[in-house]
Amino acid sequence: MGIIWEIDFYSRPVLDERNKKQWEVLICESPLRIDQPPDDLFRYSQFCANTEVNSVWLRQALEEAIAQAAAPPDRIRFFRRQMTNMITKACEDAGIPAYPSRRTVALNQWLQARMDQVYPAMPNYKPSANPSVNLGDSVPQRLPDALVGQQWTLVTLEASAFADFPDWAVDFGEVFSFPLLNLPPDTRIPGVLIFSPRALPLAAWMSGLELAFVKALPSKPPVLALETGASESWILANLTTDTLNTEAQNFENAKQKAQGVHFLATQTDADADAFTGFWLMQELNLA
């Protein structure tokens, strides 16, 4: 999978000497190991005057970050859709592909910490709402017919069970650092298991997407949806009975108790010892 960075470039609630909002770039490394210490993750930040906000400045900041890092990233993720053109161009000019993604766990936590602790302590701090990046619910699409799972079930695992994850047999997938979120070992992590004889091509197809989170949507009919990329959504299962709807609501309740953390896994059948795919995810509030 290589090295992945997460980036945000936007105005902050801090004014400059001209009483204008300062901009800032935040760059951090995606935590790709279940046991990765947060302090091991590369971070870079730099403020920018609002008169210098452009892709050239951002490319130069990226190049400075790369020079300071132990190794350059293979790809970059960003969640703020308003900045798509500028971020994409700056990254491409720096020779790194960039992808819109709601899978920015480390960046979201760092940005929230700065909003709560760093910016309020700075001179000329002026609190303001962080502009929403949510553009409304997307309409879930059908999975390609060849990839539809034949059976699915909702399960839970204790957070402590993931300590052995490096020894699990997994073909495709991605996890993140539990120490980053400081989850208690007895936290119940909900998940969706999909069984299919086509589990391997299904997992391979999913690995090409920026998997964000799984969510029960109260649409008509209600569905269990897989959210990907900036705004894409896919139907994993139709919730056609009251029982299924209750199970899906229990899944959502368990997610909330686990800080939004959950997982999606694919297997050939319920007796399989290996996973063709396994993704740990966190539903983030990117507003």
CSV table of C-alpha atoms in Angstrom, one decimal:
chain,number,residue,atom,x,y,z
A,1,MET,CA,0.0,0.0,0.0
A,2,GLY,CA,3.0,2.3,0.5
A,3,ILE,CA,2.8,5.6,2.4
A,4,ILE,CA,-0.3,7.7,2.4
A,5,TRP,CA,-0.7,11.3,3.5
A,6,GLU,CA,-3.8,13.2,4.4
A,7,ILE,CA,-4.0,17.0,3.6
A,8,ASP,CA,-6.2,19.9,4.5
A,9,PHE,CA,-5.7,23.5,3.1
A,10,TYR,CA,-8.2,26.0,4.4
A,11,SER,CA,-8.8,29.1,6.4
A,12,ARG,CA,-8.5,29.0,10.2
A,13,PRO,CA,-10.2,31.0,13.0
A,14,VAL,CA,-7.1,33.2,13.4
A,15,LEU,CA,-6.7,36.7,12.0
A,16,ASP,CA,-3.5,38.3,10.6
A,17,GLU,CA,-2.3,41.9,11.0
A,18,ARG,CA,-4.8,43.0,8.3
A,19,ASN,CA,-7.7,41.4,10.2
A,20,LYS,CA,-8.0,38.7,7.5
A,21,LYS,CA,-8.3,35.0,8.2
A,22,GLN,CA,-5.0,33.1,7.9
A,23,TRP,CA,-4.9,29.9,5.9
A,24,GLU,CA,-3.1,26.8,6.9
A,25,VAL,CA,-1.9,23.6,5.4
A,26,LEU,CA,-2.0,20.5,7.5
A,27,ILE,CA,-0.3,17.3,6.3
A,28,CYS,CA,-0.2,14.1,8.2
A,29,GLU,CA,0.6,10.4,7.5
A,30,SER,CA,-2.2,7.9,7.4
A,31,PRO,CA,-1.8,5.3,10.2
A,32,LEU,CA,-1.8,2.0,8.4
A,33,ARG,CA,-0.9,-0.4,11.3
A,34,ILE,CA,-3.3,-1.4,14.0
A,35,ASP,CA,-0.7,-0.8,16.7
A,36,GLN,CA,1.1,2.2,15.3
A,37,PRO,CA,2.0,4.8,17.9
A,38,PRO,CA,0.5,8.2,17.1
A,39,ASP,CA,3.9,9.9,17.7
A,40,ASP,CA,5.4,7.9,14.8
A,41,LEU,CA,3.1,9.6,12.3
A,42,PHE,CA,4.7,12.3,10.2
A,43,ARG,CA,3.1,15.8,10.6
A,44,TYR,CA,3.7,19.1,8.9
A,45,SER,CA,1.9,22.4,9.2
A,46,GLN,CA,2.4,25.9,7.8
A,47,PHE,CA,0.3,29.1,7.8
A,48,CYS,CA,-0.4,31.0,4.6
A,49,ALA,CA,-1.5,34.6,4.0
A,50,ASN,CA,-4.9,34.7,2.3
A,51,THR,CA,-3.2,36.7,-0.5
A,52,GLU,CA,-0.9,33.7,-1.3
A,53,VAL,CA,-3.6,31.0,-1.5
A,54,ASN,CA,-3.0,29.2,-4.7
A,55,SER,CA,-1.7,25.8,-6.0
A,56,VAL,CA,1.8,27.1,-6.4
A,57,TRP,CA,2.2,28.0,-2.7
A,58,LEU,CA,0.6,24.7,-1.8
A,59,ARG,CA,3.0,22.7,-4.1
A,60,GLN,CA,5.9,24.5,-2.4
A,61,ALA,CA,4.6,23.6,1.0
A,62,LEU,CA,4.2,20.0,-0.1
A,63,GLU,CA,7.8,19.9,-1.4
A,64,GLU,CA,9.0,21.3,2.0
A,65,ALA,CA,7.1,18.6,3.8
A,66,ILE,CA,8.5,15.9,1.5
A,67,ALA,CA,12.0,17.2,2.2
A,68,GLN,CA,11.4,16.9,6.0
A,69,ALA,CA,9.8,13.4,5.8
A,70,ALA,CA,11.7,10.1,6.1
A,71,ALA,CA,10.1,9.1,2.7
A,72,PRO,CA,7.7,10.7,0.3
A,73,PRO,CA,4.1,9.6,0.1
A,74,ASP,CA,2.8,7.4,-2.7
A,75,ARG,CA,-0.6,9.1,-2.6
A,76,ILE,CA,-2.5,11.8,-0.8
A,77,ARG,CA,-6.0,12.0,0.5
A,78,PHE,CA,-8.1,15.1,1.1
A,79,PHE,CA,-11.7,15.5,2.4
A,80,ARG,CA,-12.5,19.2,1.7
A,81,ARG,CA,-14.3,19.1,-1.7
A,82,GLN,CA,-14.3,22.9,-2.0
A,83,MET,CA,-10.5,22.7,-2.5
A,84,THR,CA,-10.5,19.8,-5.0
A,85,ASN,CA,-9.0,21.7,-8.0
A,86,MET,CA,-6.3,23.5,-6.0
A,87,ILE,CA,-5.2,20.4,-4.0
A,88,THR,CA,-5.3,18.1,-7.0
A,89,LYS,CA,-3.2,20.4,-9.1
A,90,ALA,CA,-0.6,21.1,-6.4
A,91,CYS,CA,-0.2,17.4,-5.7
A,92,GLU,CA,0.0,16.5,-9.4
A,93,ASP,CA,2.6,19.3,-9.9
A,94,ALA,CA,4.6,17.8,-7.0
A,95,GLY,CA,4.4,14.4,-8.7
A,96,ILE,CA,1.9,12.7,-6.2
A,97,PRO,CA,-1.6,11.6,-7.1
A,98,ALA,CA,-4.4,13.0,-4.9
A,99,TYR,CA,-7.8,11.4,-4.2
A,100,PRO,CA,-10.9,12.9,-2.6
A,101,SER,CA,-11.6,10.8,0.5
A,102,ARG,CA,-13.6,10.6,3.7
A,103,ARG,CA,-11.0,8.2,5.1
A,104,THR,CA,-8.9,10.9,6.9
A,105,VAL,CA,-8.9,9.6,10.5
A,106,ALA,CA,-5.6,11.0,11.6
A,107,LEU,CA,-6.1,14.4,9.9
A,108,ASN,CA,-9.6,14.8,11.3
A,109,GLN,CA,-8.4,14.1,14.9
A,110,TRP,CA,-5.5,16.5,14.5
A,111,LEU,CA,-7.6,19.3,13.0
A,112,GLN,CA,-10.2,18.9,15.8
A,113,ALA,CA,-7.4,19.1,18.5
A,114,ARG,CA,-6.1,22.3,16.9
A,115,MET,CA,-9.6,23.7,16.8
A,116,ASP,CA,-10.0,22.9,20.5
A,117,GLN,CA,-6.6,23.7,21.9
A,118,VAL,CA,-4.2,25.4,19.5
A,119,TYR,CA,-6.1,28.2,17.7
A,120,PRO,CA,-7.9,29.5,20.8
A,121,ALA,CA,-4.5,30.1,22.5
A,122,MET,CA,-3.2,32.1,19.5
A,123,PRO,CA,-3.3,35.9,19.3
A,124,ASN,CA,-6.2,37.3,17.1
A,125,TYR,CA,-8.2,34.1,17.5
A,126,LYS,CA,-11.7,34.7,16.2
A,127,PRO,CA,-14.1,31.7,16.6
A,128,SER,CA,-16.3,30.8,13.7
A,129,ALA,CA,-18.1,27.8,12.4
A,130,ASN,CA,-16.0,25.5,10.2
A,131,PRO,CA,-17.8,25.5,6.8
A,132,SER,CA,-19.5,22.3,6.1
A,133,VAL,CA,-18.1,20.0,3.5
A,134,ASN,CA,-21.1,17.8,3.5
A,135,LEU,CA,-23.2,18.2,0.3
A,136,GLY,CA,-26.2,16.1,1.3
A,137,ASP,CA,-26.8,12.4,1.1
A,138,SER,CA,-25.9,10.7,-2.2
A,139,VAL,CA,-28.1,8.2,-3.8
A,140,PRO,CA,-26.7,4.7,-3.3
A,141,GLN,CA,-25.9,2.8,-6.5
A,142,ARG,CA,-26.3,-0.9,-7.1
A,143,LEU,CA,-23.1,-2.9,-6.8
A,144,PRO,CA,-22.0,-4.5,-10.2
A,145,ASP,CA,-24.1,-7.7,-10.6
A,146,ALA,CA,-20.9,-9.8,-10.6
A,147,LEU,CA,-19.9,-8.5,-7.2
A,148,VAL,CA,-23.1,-8.8,-5.2
A,149,GLY,CA,-22.7,-10.9,-2.0
A,150,GLN,CA,-24.9,-13.9,-1.5
A,151,GLN,CA,-25.2,-13.5,2.2
A,152,TRP,CA,-24.3,-11.0,4.9
A,153,THR,CA,-24.4,-10.6,8.7
A,154,LEU,CA,-23.8,-8.0,11.4
A,155,VAL,CA,-21.3,-9.0,14.1
A,156,THR,CA,-19.2,-7.4,16.8
A,157,LEU,CA,-15.6,-7.8,18.0
A,158,GLU,CA,-13.9,-6.4,21.1
A,159,ALA,CA,-11.2,-3.9,20.4
A,160,SER,CA,-8.7,-6.2,22.2
A,161,ALA,CA,-9.3,-8.9,19.5
A,162,PHE,CA,-7.6,-6.6,16.9
A,163,ALA,CA,-4.2,-7.0,18.8
A,164,ASP,CA,-3.7,-10.1,16.7
A,165,PHE,CA,-4.6,-8.5,13.4
A,166,PRO,CA,-1.0,-8.6,12.0
A,167,ASP,CA,-1.4,-12.4,12.1
A,168,TRP,CA,-4.8,-12.5,10.3
A,169,ALA,CA,-4.9,-13.8,6.7
A,170,VAL,CA,-6.2,-10.9,4.7
A,171,ASP,CA,-5.9,-10.4,0.9
A,172,PHE,CA,-7.1,-6.8,0.6
A,173,GLY,CA,-7.9,-4.1,3.1
A,174,GLU,CA,-6.7,-1.3,5.4
A,175,VAL,CA,-6.8,-0.6,9.1
A,176,PHE,CA,-5.7,2.3,11.3
A,177,SER,CA,-4.1,2.8,14.6
A,178,PHE,CA,-6.2,1.9,17.7
A,179,PRO,CA,-3.8,3.9,20.0
A,180,LEU,CA,-4.6,7.0,17.9
A,181,LEU,CA,-8.2,6.8,19.1
A,182,ASN,CA,-7.4,5.5,22.6
A,183,LEU,CA,-10.3,3.0,22.4
A,184,PRO,CA,-10.7,0.9,25.6
A,185,PRO,CA,-9.9,-2.8,25.0
A,186,ASP,CA,-13.4,-3.9,25.9
A,187,THR,CA,-15.1,-1.6,23.3
A,188,ARG,CA,-17.4,-3.5,21.1
A,189,ILE,CA,-16.6,-2.8,17.4
A,190,PRO,CA,-19.5,-3.6,15.1
A,191,GLY,CA,-18.9,-4.9,11.6
A,192,VAL,CA,-20.5,-6.2,8.4
A,193,LEU,CA,-19.4,-9.6,7.1
A,194,ILE,CA,-20.2,-10.4,3.4
A,195,PHE,CA,-20.0,-14.0,2.2
A,196,SER,CA,-19.8,-14.8,-1.5
A,197,PRO,CA,-18.0,-17.3,-3.8
A,198,ARG,CA,-16.9,-14.0,-5.6
A,199,ALA,CA,-15.5,-12.6,-2.4
A,200,LEU,CA,-12.0,-12.2,-3.9
A,201,PRO,CA,-13.0,-10.1,-6.9
A,202,LEU,CA,-15.4,-8.2,-4.6
A,203,ALA,CA,-12.5,-7.3,-2.2
A,204,ALA,CA,-10.2,-6.4,-5.1
A,205,TRP,CA,-12.9,-4.0,-6.5
A,206,MET,CA,-13.4,-2.4,-3.1
A,207,SER,CA,-9.6,-2.0,-2.7
A,208,GLY,CA,-9.7,0.4,-5.7
A,209,LEU,CA,-12.1,2.7,-3.8
A,210,GLU,CA,-11.6,5.1,-1.0
A,211,LEU,CA,-13.7,3.3,1.6
A,212,ALA,CA,-15.2,5.7,4.1
A,213,PHE,CA,-17.9,4.0,6.2
A,214,VAL,CA,-20.9,1.8,6.2
A,215,LYS,CA,-24.2,3.3,7.2
A,216,ALA,CA,-27.9,2.2,7.5
A,217,LEU,CA,-29.9,4.7,5.4
A,218,PRO,CA,-33.6,5.3,6.1
A,219,SER,CA,-34.3,5.5,2.3
A,220,LYS,CA,-37.2,3.8,0.6
A,221,PRO,CA,-36.5,1.0,0.8
A,222,PRO,CA,-34.0,1.2,3.7
A,223,VAL,CA,-30.5,0.0,2.8
A,224,LEU,CA,-27.2,-0.7,4.3
A,225,ALA,CA,-24.8,1.5,2.2
A,226,LEU,CA,-21.1,1.6,1.7
A,227,GLU,CA,-19.9,5.2,1.4
A,228,THR,CA,-16.7,5.8,-0.7
A,229,GLY,CA,-14.6,8.6,-2.1
A,230,ALA,CA,-16.0,12.1,-1.7
A,231,SER,CA,-19.6,11.4,-2.2
A,232,GLU,CA,-20.2,7.9,-3.8
A,233,SER,CA,-22.5,5.4,-2.1
A,234,TRP,CA,-23.2,1.7,-2.9
A,235,ILE,CA,-26.0,-0.6,-1.7
A,236,LEU,CA,-24.5,-3.5,0.3
A,237,ALA,CA,-27.9,-4.9,1.3
A,238,ASN,CA,-31.6,-4.0,1.2
A,239,LEU,CA,-33.2,-3.9,4.7
A,240,THR,CA,-36.5,-5.5,3.7
A,241,THR,CA,-37.8,-6.6,7.1
A,242,ASP,CA,-38.4,-5.1,10.5
A,243,THR,CA,-35.8,-7.6,11.9
A,244,LEU,CA,-33.2,-6.4,9.5
A,245,ASN,CA,-34.0,-2.8,10.2
A,246,THR,CA,-33.7,-3.4,14.0
A,247,GLU,CA,-30.3,-5.1,13.4
A,248,ALA,CA,-29.1,-2.2,11.3
A,249,GLN,CA,-30.2,0.3,14.0
A,250,ASN,CA,-28.3,-1.8,16.6
A,251,PHE,CA,-25.3,-1.6,14.3
A,252,GLU,CA,-25.6,2.2,14.2
A,253,ASN,CA,-25.9,2.4,18.0
A,254,ALA,CA,-22.8,0.2,18.5
A,255,LYS,CA,-20.9,2.5,16.0
A,256,GLN,CA,-21.8,5.5,18.1
A,257,LYS,CA,-20.5,3.9,21.3
A,258,ALA,CA,-17.3,3.0,19.5
A,259,GLN,CA,-16.5,6.6,18.3
A,260,GLY,CA,-17.8,5.7,14.9
A,261,VAL,CA,-15.4,2.8,14.5
A,262,HIS,CA,-16.6,-0.3,12.6
A,263,PHE,CA,-15.4,-2.7,10.0
A,264,LEU,CA,-16.3,-4.3,6.7
A,265,ALA,CA,-15.0,-7.8,5.8
A,266,THR,CA,-15.5,-10.2,2.9
A,267,GLN,CA,-15.1,-14.0,3.0
A,268,THR,CA,-15.9,-16.9,0.6
A,269,ASP,CA,-18.2,-18.5,3.3
A,270,ALA,CA,-19.0,-18.5,7.0
A,271,ASP,CA,-16.5,-21.3,7.6
A,272,ALA,CA,-13.5,-19.6,6.0
A,273,ASP,CA,-10.4,-19.0,8.1
A,274,ALA,CA,-9.2,-16.1,6.0
A,275,PHE,CA,-10.6,-12.8,4.8
A,276,THR,CA,-10.5,-11.8,1.1
A,277,GLY,CA,-11.0,-8.2,2.4
A,278,PHE,CA,-11.0,-6.4,5.7
A,279,TRP,CA,-11.4,-2.7,6.2
A,280,LEU,CA,-11.4,-0.9,9.5
A,281,MET,CA,-13.3,2.4,9.2
A,282,GLN,CA,-14.5,5.4,11.2
A,283,GLU,CA,-17.5,7.5,10.3
A,284,LEU,CA,-16.2,11.1,10.7
A,285,ASN,CA,-18.1,14.3,11.1
A,286,LEU,CA,-16.4,16.4,8.4
A,287,ALA,CA,-18.7,19.4,8.9
